[in-house]
Amino acid sequence: MANHKSAAKATRQAIKRTVVNRNRISRIRTFVKKVELLTPGSMSKKDALDALHKAEAELMRGVSKGLLHKNTVSRKVSRLAKKVKQLATSK
């Protein structure tokens, strides 16, 4: 239990931030998973690129909100782009 008003307020704020950040991370994972689960026949090249761009935007938003490190996002985007490129050439 907090001993000061400011500590109690900080605890309340942390709880609110945790909920918001959890939702943001979940949203990011959803967009990334859509790209990761692509198979050669599942989508057209245009749709795959669209999914990649949406995932990239969500990841970059995560960086701006302080959820993820920029190098982590850069690595993930690179790997997703590599996967989409392989799918496009395998058709």
mmCIF file of N, CA, C and O in Angstrom:
data_model
loop_
_atom_site.group_PDB
_atom_site.id
_atom_site.type_symbol
_atom_site.label_atom_id
_atom_site.label_comp_id
_atom_site.label_asym_id
_atom_site.label_seq_id
_atom_site.Cartn_x
_atom_site.Cartn_y
_atom_site.Cartn_z
ATOM 1 N N MET A 1 0.839 -1.179 0.000
ATOM 2 C CA MET A 1 0.000 0.000 0.000
ATOM 3 C C MET A 1 0.883 1.241 0.000
ATOM 4 O O MET A 1 1.896 1.289 0.690
ATOM 5 N N ALA A 2 0.501 2.224 -0.778
ATOM 6 C CA ALA A 2 1.283 3.451 -0.879
ATOM 7 C C ALA A 2 1.145 4.275 0.405
ATOM 8 O O ALA A 2 0.077 4.342 1.009
ATOM 9 N N ASN A 3 2.253 4.915 0.789
ATOM 10 C CA ASN A 3 2.254 5.730 1.997
ATOM 11 C C ASN A 3 2.005 7.207 1.715
ATOM 12 O O ASN A 3 1.785 7.976 2.639
ATOM 13 N N HIS A 4 2.080 7.614 0.451
ATOM 14 C CA HIS A 4 1.889 9.016 0.093
ATOM 15 C C HIS A 4 0.869 9.127 -1.028
ATOM 16 O O HIS A 4 0.671 8.186 -1.800
ATOM 17 N N LYS A 5 0.248 10.309 -1.097
ATOM 18 C CA LYS A 5 -0.730 10.543 -2.159
ATOM 19 C C LYS A 5 -0.103 10.363 -3.534
ATOM 20 O O LYS A 5 -0.695 9.772 -4.435
ATOM 21 N N SER A 6 1.102 10.880 -3.699
ATOM 22 C CA SER A 6 1.760 10.810 -5.007
ATOM 23 C C SER A 6 2.075 9.363 -5.391
ATOM 24 O O SER A 6 1.975 8.984 -6.564
ATOM 25 N N ALA A 7 2.429 8.549 -4.411
ATOM 26 C CA ALA A 7 2.712 7.137 -4.687
ATOM 27 C C ALA A 7 1.432 6.402 -5.071
ATOM 28 O O ALA A 7 1.446 5.540 -5.960
ATOM 29 N N ALA A 8 0.332 6.742 -4.422
ATOM 30 C CA ALA A 8 -0.946 6.123 -4.759
ATOM 31 C C ALA A 8 -1.367 6.510 -6.174
ATOM 32 O O ALA A 8 -1.850 5.673 -6.945
ATOM 33 N N LYS A 9 -1.160 7.778 -6.518
ATOM 34 C CA LYS A 9 -1.501 8.237 -7.859
ATOM 35 C C LYS A 9 -0.625 7.545 -8.901
ATOM 36 O O LYS A 9 -1.107 7.137 -9.962
ATOM 37 N N ALA A 10 0.657 7.413 -8.618
ATOM 38 C CA ALA A 10 1.566 6.737 -9.542
ATOM 39 C C ALA A 10 1.129 5.292 -9.772
ATOM 40 O O ALA A 10 1.201 4.776 -10.898
ATOM 41 N N THR A 11 0.651 4.646 -8.732
ATOM 42 C CA THR A 11 0.154 3.274 -8.852
ATOM 43 C C THR A 11 -1.078 3.219 -9.749
ATOM 44 O O THR A 11 -1.182 2.350 -10.617
ATOM 45 N N ARG A 12 -1.999 4.165 -9.563
ATOM 46 C CA ARG A 12 -3.195 4.206 -10.409
ATOM 47 C C ARG A 12 -2.826 4.454 -11.868
ATOM 48 O O ARG A 12 -3.369 3.819 -12.776
ATOM 49 N N GLN A 13 -1.887 5.362 -12.085
ATOM 50 C CA GLN A 13 -1.476 5.664 -13.457
ATOM 51 C C GLN A 13 -0.797 4.462 -14.116
ATOM 52 O O GLN A 13 -1.017 4.195 -15.296
ATOM 53 N N ALA A 14 0.007 3.752 -13.346
ATOM 54 C CA ALA A 14 0.701 2.579 -13.884
ATOM 55 C C ALA A 14 -0.300 1.514 -14.315
ATOM 56 O O ALA A 14 -0.115 0.865 -15.354
ATOM 57 N N ILE A 15 -1.353 1.344 -13.559
ATOM 58 C CA ILE A 15 -2.378 0.362 -13.905
ATOM 59 C C ILE A 15 -3.057 0.759 -15.216
ATOM 60 O O ILE A 15 -3.263 -0.078 -16.106
ATOM 61 N N LYS A 16 -3.396 2.034 -15.354
ATOM 62 C CA LYS A 16 -4.028 2.505 -16.588
ATOM 63 C C LYS A 16 -3.097 2.346 -17.788
ATOM 64 O O LYS A 16 -3.514 1.918 -18.867
ATOM 65 N N ARG A 17 -1.830 2.710 -17.600
ATOM 66 C CA ARG A 17 -0.861 2.588 -18.695
ATOM 67 C C ARG A 17 -0.656 1.140 -19.103
ATOM 68 O O ARG A 17 -0.500 0.829 -20.285
ATOM 69 N N THR A 18 -0.650 0.248 -18.117
ATOM 70 C CA THR A 18 -0.469 -1.168 -18.391
ATOM 71 C C THR A 18 -1.577 -1.693 -19.300
ATOM 72 O O THR A 18 -1.312 -2.428 -20.250
ATOM 73 N N VAL A 19 -2.794 -1.298 -19.026
ATOM 74 C CA VAL A 19 -3.935 -1.737 -19.846
ATOM 75 C C VAL A 19 -3.788 -1.222 -21.276
ATOM 76 O O VAL A 19 -3.942 -1.979 -22.241
ATOM 77 N N VAL A 20 -3.461 0.048 -21.424
ATOM 78 C CA VAL A 20 -3.320 0.649 -22.753
ATOM 79 C C VAL A 20 -2.177 -0.010 -23.510
ATOM 80 O O VAL A 20 -2.315 -0.384 -24.685
ATOM 81 N N ASN A 21 -1.038 -0.171 -22.844
ATOM 82 C CA ASN A 21 0.130 -0.757 -23.509
ATOM 83 C C ASN A 21 -0.104 -2.210 -23.893
ATOM 84 O O ASN A 21 0.350 -2.669 -24.937
ATOM 85 N N ARG A 22 -0.837 -2.932 -23.056
ATOM 86 C CA ARG A 22 -1.141 -4.325 -23.372
ATOM 87 C C ARG A 22 -1.982 -4.409 -24.644
ATOM 88 O O ARG A 22 -1.763 -5.265 -25.500
ATOM 89 N N ASN A 23 -2.946 -3.497 -24.764
ATOM 90 C CA ASN A 23 -3.773 -3.461 -25.967
ATOM 91 C C ASN A 23 -2.947 -3.105 -27.196
ATOM 92 O O ASN A 23 -3.150 -3.672 -28.275
ATOM 93 N N ARG A 24 -2.037 -2.158 -27.048
ATOM 94 C CA ARG A 24 -1.187 -1.764 -28.175
ATOM 95 C C ARG A 24 -0.297 -2.917 -28.625
ATOM 96 O O ARG A 24 -0.154 -3.164 -29.821
ATOM 97 N N ILE A 25 0.315 -3.612 -27.673
ATOM 98 C CA ILE A 25 1.183 -4.745 -28.003
ATOM 99 C C ILE A 25 0.373 -5.837 -28.694
ATOM 100 O O ILE A 25 0.819 -6.454 -29.663
ATOM 101 N N SER A 26 -0.833 -6.089 -28.206
ATOM 102 C CA SER A 26 -1.690 -7.105 -28.799
ATOM 103 C C SER A 26 -2.016 -6.747 -30.247
ATOM 104 O O SER A 26 -1.993 -7.606 -31.141
ATOM 105 N N ARG A 27 -2.319 -5.476 -30.489
ATOM 106 C CA ARG A 27 -2.629 -5.013 -31.844
ATOM 107 C C ARG A 27 -1.419 -5.196 -32.765
ATOM 108 O O ARG A 27 -1.557 -5.657 -33.897
ATOM 109 N N ILE A 28 -0.236 -4.871 -32.262
ATOM 110 C CA ILE A 28 0.988 -5.032 -33.051
ATOM 111 C C ILE A 28 1.194 -6.501 -33.402
ATOM 112 O O ILE A 28 1.473 -6.851 -34.554
ATOM 113 N N ARG A 29 1.041 -7.374 -32.410
ATOM 114 C CA ARG A 29 1.241 -8.809 -32.651
ATOM 115 C C ARG A 29 0.262 -9.346 -33.691
ATOM 116 O O ARG A 29 0.607 -10.213 -34.486
ATOM 117 N N THR A 30 -0.966 -8.845 -33.670
ATOM 118 C CA THR A 30 -1.972 -9.286 -34.634
ATOM 119 C C THR A 30 -1.538 -8.955 -36.061
ATOM 120 O O THR A 30 -1.600 -9.805 -36.950
ATOM 121 N N PHE A 31 -1.083 -7.733 -36.280
ATOM 122 C CA PHE A 31 -0.657 -7.319 -37.608
ATOM 123 C C PHE A 31 0.578 -8.088 -38.065
ATOM 124 O O PHE A 31 0.681 -8.481 -39.238
ATOM 125 N N VAL A 32 1.507 -8.328 -37.148
ATOM 126 C CA VAL A 32 2.720 -9.073 -37.490
ATOM 127 C C VAL A 32 2.368 -10.519 -37.820
ATOM 128 O O VAL A 32 2.886 -11.100 -38.782
ATOM 129 N N LYS A 33 1.462 -11.099 -37.053
ATOM 130 C CA LYS A 33 1.081 -12.492 -37.269
ATOM 131 C C LYS A 33 0.426 -12.682 -38.634
ATOM 132 O O LYS A 33 0.622 -13.706 -39.292
ATOM 133 N N LYS A 34 -0.343 -11.685 -39.088
ATOM 134 C CA LYS A 34 -0.970 -11.774 -40.403
ATOM 135 C C LYS A 34 0.072 -11.906 -41.499
ATOM 136 O O LYS A 34 -0.145 -12.610 -42.492
ATOM 137 N N VAL A 35 1.210 -11.249 -41.332
ATOM 138 C CA VAL A 35 2.281 -11.349 -42.326
ATOM 139 C C VAL A 35 3.028 -12.667 -42.157
ATOM 140 O O VAL A 35 3.344 -13.342 -43.137
ATOM 141 N N GLU A 36 3.305 -13.053 -40.928
ATOM 142 C CA GLU A 36 4.077 -14.275 -40.674
ATOM 143 C C GLU A 36 3.348 -15.528 -41.150
ATOM 144 O O GLU A 36 3.986 -16.500 -41.555
ATOM 145 N N LEU A 37 2.028 -15.525 -41.118
ATOM 146 C CA LEU A 37 1.268 -16.712 -41.478
ATOM 147 C C LEU A 37 0.936 -16.803 -42.968
ATOM 148 O O LEU A 37 0.192 -17.689 -43.375
ATOM 149 N N LEU A 38 1.495 -15.890 -43.757
ATOM 150 C CA LEU A 38 1.245 -15.928 -45.194
ATOM 151 C C LEU A 38 1.871 -17.177 -45.803
ATOM 152 O O LEU A 38 2.974 -17.586 -45.445
ATOM 153 N N THR A 39 1.153 -17.775 -46.725
ATOM 154 C CA THR A 39 1.673 -18.902 -47.484
ATOM 155 C C THR A 39 1.617 -18.541 -48.961
ATOM 156 O O THR A 39 0.883 -17.625 -49.352
ATOM 157 N N PRO A 40 2.362 -19.245 -49.819
ATOM 158 C CA PRO A 40 2.423 -18.858 -51.226
ATOM 159 C C PRO A 40 1.069 -18.699 -51.916
ATOM 160 O O PRO A 40 0.902 -17.816 -52.733
ATOM 161 N N GLY A 41 0.072 -19.498 -51.591
ATOM 162 C CA GLY A 41 -1.202 -19.396 -52.284
ATOM 163 C C GLY A 41 -2.270 -18.617 -51.531
ATOM 164 O O GLY A 41 -3.382 -18.453 -52.019
ATOM 165 N N SER A 42 -1.937 -18.114 -50.351
ATOM 166 C CA SER A 42 -2.975 -17.514 -49.513
ATOM 167 C C SER A 42 -3.392 -16.118 -49.952
ATOM 168 O O SER A 42 -4.539 -15.742 -49.785
ATOM 169 N N MET A 43 -2.479 -15.327 -50.490
ATOM 170 C CA MET A 43 -2.786 -13.944 -50.862
ATOM 171 C C MET A 43 -2.067 -13.577 -52.146
ATOM 172 O O MET A 43 -1.063 -14.179 -52.505
ATOM 173 N N SER A 44 -2.583 -12.560 -52.792
ATOM 174 C CA SER A 44 -1.873 -12.037 -53.951
ATOM 175 C C SER A 44 -0.676 -11.226 -53.456
ATOM 176 O O SER A 44 -0.568 -10.891 -52.279
ATOM 177 N N LYS A 45 0.212 -10.918 -54.386
ATOM 178 C CA LYS A 45 1.410 -10.150 -54.030
ATOM 179 C C LYS A 45 1.013 -8.782 -53.470
ATOM 180 O O LYS A 45 1.582 -8.316 -52.486
ATOM 181 N N LYS A 46 0.016 -8.178 -54.073
ATOM 182 C CA LYS A 46 -0.434 -6.853 -53.632
ATOM 183 C C LYS A 46 -0.980 -6.917 -52.207
ATOM 184 O O LYS A 46 -0.679 -6.053 -51.371
ATOM 185 N N ASP A 47 -1.766 -7.933 -51.911
ATOM 186 C CA ASP A 47 -2.328 -8.076 -50.565
ATOM 187 C C ASP A 47 -1.236 -8.347 -49.532
ATOM 188 O O ASP A 47 -1.298 -7.848 -48.407
ATOM 189 N N ALA A 48 -0.233 -9.135 -49.914
ATOM 190 C CA ALA A 48 0.870 -9.428 -49.003
ATOM 191 C C ALA A 48 1.660 -8.154 -48.695
ATOM 192 O O ALA A 48 2.036 -7.909 -47.545
ATOM 193 N N LEU A 49 1.912 -7.356 -49.718
ATOM 194 C CA LEU A 49 2.629 -6.098 -49.505
ATOM 195 C C LEU A 49 1.811 -5.142 -48.642
ATOM 196 O O LEU A 49 2.360 -4.432 -47.786
ATOM 197 N N ASP A 50 0.508 -5.141 -48.854
ATOM 198 C CA ASP A 50 -0.369 -4.297 -48.052
ATOM 199 C C ASP A 50 -0.315 -4.720 -46.580
ATOM 200 O O ASP A 50 -0.232 -3.875 -45.679
ATOM 201 N N ALA A 51 -0.348 -6.023 -46.330
ATOM 202 C CA ALA A 51 -0.261 -6.534 -44.961
ATOM 203 C C ALA A 51 1.084 -6.157 -44.331
ATOM 204 O O ALA A 51 1.150 -5.790 -43.148
ATOM 205 N N LEU A 52 2.147 -6.220 -45.130
ATOM 206 C CA LEU A 52 3.479 -5.851 -44.638
ATOM 207 C C LEU A 52 3.516 -4.376 -44.255
ATOM 208 O O LEU A 52 4.034 -4.012 -43.191
ATOM 209 N N HIS A 53 2.970 -3.514 -45.084
ATOM 210 C CA HIS A 53 2.991 -2.082 -44.804
ATOM 211 C C HIS A 53 2.176 -1.748 -43.556
ATOM 212 O O HIS A 53 2.570 -0.888 -42.754
ATOM 213 N N LYS A 54 1.053 -2.422 -43.369
ATOM 214 C CA LYS A 54 0.243 -2.191 -42.172
ATOM 215 C C LYS A 54 0.992 -2.643 -40.917
ATOM 216 O O LYS A 54 0.976 -1.963 -39.889
ATOM 217 N N ALA A 55 1.654 -3.798 -41.010
ATOM 218 C CA ALA A 55 2.424 -4.297 -39.871
ATOM 219 C C ALA A 55 3.577 -3.354 -39.553
ATOM 220 O O ALA A 55 3.858 -3.063 -38.380
ATOM 221 N N GLU A 56 4.230 -2.863 -40.595
ATOM 222 C CA GLU A 56 5.346 -1.943 -40.392
ATOM 223 C C GLU A 56 4.871 -0.658 -39.705
ATOM 224 O O GLU A 56 5.521 -0.154 -38.788
ATOM 225 N N ALA A 57 3.734 -0.145 -40.135
ATOM 226 C CA ALA A 57 3.196 1.072 -39.523
ATOM 227 C C ALA A 57 2.881 0.848 -38.046
ATOM 228 O O ALA A 57 3.173 1.710 -37.199
ATOM 229 N N GLU A 58 2.293 -0.292 -37.729
ATOM 230 C CA GLU A 58 1.970 -0.590 -36.329
ATOM 231 C C GLU A 58 3.239 -0.722 -35.488
ATOM 232 O O GLU A 58 3.301 -0.257 -34.348
ATOM 233 N N LEU A 59 4.252 -1.378 -36.054
ATOM 234 C CA LEU A 59 5.510 -1.524 -35.327
ATOM 235 C C LEU A 59 6.152 -0.161 -35.077
ATOM 236 O O LEU A 59 6.639 0.112 -33.971
ATOM 237 N N MET A 60 6.143 0.691 -36.084
ATOM 238 C CA MET A 60 6.728 2.026 -35.916
ATOM 239 C C MET A 60 5.946 2.853 -34.899
ATOM 240 O O MET A 60 6.519 3.647 -34.155
ATOM 241 N N ARG A 61 4.646 2.653 -34.856
ATOM 242 C CA ARG A 61 3.842 3.334 -33.844
ATOM 243 C C ARG A 61 4.242 2.850 -32.453
ATOM 244 O O ARG A 61 4.259 3.626 -31.494
ATOM 245 N N GLY A 62 4.558 1.569 -32.346
ATOM 246 C CA GLY A 62 5.027 1.024 -31.074
ATOM 247 C C GLY A 62 6.327 1.669 -30.617
ATOM 248 O O GLY A 62 6.535 1.900 -29.426
ATOM 249 N N VAL A 63 7.195 1.988 -31.574
ATOM 250 C CA VAL A 63 8.444 2.680 -31.235
ATOM 251 C C VAL A 63 8.133 4.079 -30.722
ATOM 252 O O VAL A 63 8.666 4.518 -29.698
ATOM 253 N N SER A 64 7.252 4.788 -31.421
ATOM 254 C CA SER A 64 6.948 6.165 -31.031
ATOM 255 C C SER A 64 6.255 6.236 -29.673
ATOM 256 O O SER A 64 6.380 7.232 -28.961
ATOM 257 N N LYS A 65 5.537 5.182 -29.305
ATOM 258 C CA LYS A 65 4.856 5.153 -28.015
ATOM 259 C C LYS A 65 5.753 4.630 -26.890
ATOM 260 O O LYS A 65 5.355 4.570 -25.732
ATOM 261 N N GLY A 66 6.961 4.194 -27.248
ATOM 262 C CA GLY A 66 7.890 3.715 -26.238
ATOM 263 C C GLY A 66 7.690 2.267 -25.836
ATOM 264 O O GLY A 66 8.203 1.835 -24.804
ATOM 265 N N LEU A 67 6.970 1.508 -26.639
ATOM 266 C CA LEU A 67 6.720 0.103 -26.314
ATOM 267 C C LEU A 67 7.853 -0.805 -26.770
ATOM 268 O O LEU A 67 8.145 -1.808 -26.124
ATOM 269 N N LEU A 68 8.451 -0.465 -27.900
ATOM 270 C CA LEU A 68 9.477 -1.304 -28.500
ATOM 271 C C LEU A 68 10.702 -0.460 -28.842
ATOM 272 O O LEU A 68 10.579 0.738 -29.117
ATOM 273 N N HIS A 69 11.861 -1.094 -28.873
ATOM 274 C CA HIS A 69 13.089 -0.405 -29.254
ATOM 275 C C HIS A 69 13.169 -0.330 -30.766
ATOM 276 O O HIS A 69 12.733 -1.249 -31.463
ATOM 277 N N LYS A 70 13.736 0.760 -31.278
ATOM 278 C CA LYS A 70 13.756 0.967 -32.726
ATOM 279 C C LYS A 70 14.560 -0.102 -33.455
ATOM 280 O O LYS A 70 14.193 -0.496 -34.568
ATOM 281 N N ASN A 71 15.630 -0.607 -32.851
ATOM 282 C CA ASN A 71 16.421 -1.651 -33.514
ATOM 283 C C ASN A 71 15.660 -2.974 -33.562
ATOM 284 O O ASN A 71 15.773 -3.728 -34.530
ATOM 285 N N THR A 72 14.882 -3.247 -32.538
ATOM 286 C CA THR A 72 14.058 -4.455 -32.519
ATOM 287 C C THR A 72 13.041 -4.399 -33.646
ATOM 288 O O THR A 72 12.849 -5.374 -34.382
ATOM 289 N N VAL A 73 12.416 -3.252 -33.804
ATOM 290 C CA VAL A 73 11.413 -3.080 -34.855
ATOM 291 C C VAL A 73 12.067 -3.161 -36.228
ATOM 292 O O VAL A 73 11.533 -3.782 -37.143
ATOM 293 N N SER A 74 13.225 -2.565 -36.357
ATOM 294 C CA SER A 74 13.942 -2.611 -37.627
ATOM 295 C C SER A 74 14.251 -4.057 -38.020
ATOM 296 O O SER A 74 14.071 -4.447 -39.176
ATOM 297 N N ARG A 75 14.682 -4.850 -37.060
ATOM 298 C CA ARG A 75 14.990 -6.260 -37.315
ATOM 299 C C ARG A 75 13.731 -7.027 -37.714
ATOM 300 O O ARG A 75 13.734 -7.800 -38.672
ATOM 301 N N LYS A 76 12.633 -6.779 -37.005
ATOM 302 C CA LYS A 76 11.387 -7.482 -37.314
ATOM 303 C C LYS A 76 10.859 -7.110 -38.695
ATOM 304 O O LYS A 76 10.419 -7.981 -39.447
ATOM 305 N N VAL A 77 10.909 -5.824 -39.025
ATOM 306 C CA VAL A 77 10.432 -5.371 -40.336
ATOM 307 C C VAL A 77 11.282 -5.989 -41.441
ATOM 308 O O VAL A 77 10.762 -6.434 -42.471
ATOM 309 N N SER A 78 12.579 -6.047 -41.214
ATOM 310 C CA SER A 78 13.476 -6.637 -42.201
ATOM 311 C C SER A 78 13.140 -8.104 -42.449
ATOM 312 O O SER A 78 13.079 -8.563 -43.596
ATOM 313 N N ARG A 79 12.887 -8.830 -41.384
ATOM 314 C CA ARG A 79 12.567 -10.255 -41.521
ATOM 315 C C ARG A 79 11.212 -10.459 -42.192
ATOM 316 O O ARG A 79 11.047 -11.382 -42.993
ATOM 317 N N LEU A 80 10.250 -9.597 -41.864
ATOM 318 C CA LEU A 80 8.939 -9.709 -42.503
ATOM 319 C C LEU A 80 9.044 -9.393 -44.001
ATOM 320 O O LEU A 80 8.433 -10.078 -44.827
ATOM 321 N N ALA A 81 9.829 -8.368 -44.340
ATOM 322 C CA ALA A 81 10.004 -7.998 -45.749
ATOM 323 C C ALA A 81 10.679 -9.132 -46.516
ATOM 324 O O ALA A 81 10.313 -9.434 -47.660
ATOM 325 N N LYS A 82 11.629 -9.771 -45.881
ATOM 326 C CA LYS A 82 12.320 -10.912 -46.504
ATOM 327 C C LYS A 82 11.337 -12.043 -46.778
ATOM 328 O O LYS A 82 11.351 -12.655 -47.848
ATOM 329 N N LYS A 83 10.461 -12.293 -45.821
ATOM 330 C CA LYS A 83 9.462 -13.354 -45.982
ATOM 331 C C LYS A 83 8.513 -13.039 -47.130
ATOM 332 O O LYS A 83 8.207 -13.898 -47.956
ATOM 333 N N VAL A 84 8.031 -11.790 -47.201
ATOM 334 C CA VAL A 84 7.109 -11.397 -48.255
ATOM 335 C C VAL A 84 7.800 -11.485 -49.613
ATOM 336 O O VAL A 84 7.208 -11.931 -50.604
ATOM 337 N N LYS A 85 9.072 -11.098 -49.658
ATOM 338 C CA LYS A 85 9.818 -11.172 -50.913
ATOM 339 C C LYS A 85 9.958 -12.620 -51.392
ATOM 340 O O LYS A 85 9.814 -12.926 -52.563
ATOM 341 N N GLN A 86 10.218 -13.518 -50.456
ATOM 342 C CA GLN A 86 10.327 -14.942 -50.799
ATOM 343 C C GLN A 86 9.004 -15.482 -51.320
ATOM 344 O O GLN A 86 8.965 -16.277 -52.250
ATOM 345 N N LEU A 87 7.909 -15.046 -50.712
ATOM 346 C CA LEU A 87 6.585 -15.486 -51.164
ATOM 347 C C LEU A 87 6.316 -14.982 -52.579
ATOM 348 O O LEU A 87 5.752 -15.710 -53.411
ATOM 349 N N ALA A 88 6.725 -13.761 -52.866
ATOM 350 C CA ALA A 88 6.468 -13.175 -54.170
ATOM 351 C C ALA A 88 7.268 -13.895 -55.260
ATOM 352 O O ALA A 88 6.775 -14.059 -56.373
ATOM 353 N N THR A 89 8.482 -14.331 -54.934
ATOM 354 C CA THR A 89 9.308 -15.006 -55.939
ATOM 355 C C THR A 89 8.970 -16.490 -56.062
ATOM 356 O O THR A 89 9.298 -17.100 -57.076
ATOM 357 N N SER A 90 8.324 -17.061 -55.058
ATOM 358 C CA SER A 90 8.031 -18.503 -55.108
ATOM 359 C C SER A 90 6.826 -18.844 -55.974
ATOM 360 O O SER A 90 6.588 -19.991 -56.293
ATOM 361 N N LYS A 91 6.036 -17.836 -56.338
ATOM 362 C CA LYS A 91 4.828 -18.097 -57.141
ATOM 363 C C LYS A 91 5.161 -18.425 -58.565
ATOM 364 O O LYS A 91 5.998 -18.046 -59.224
#
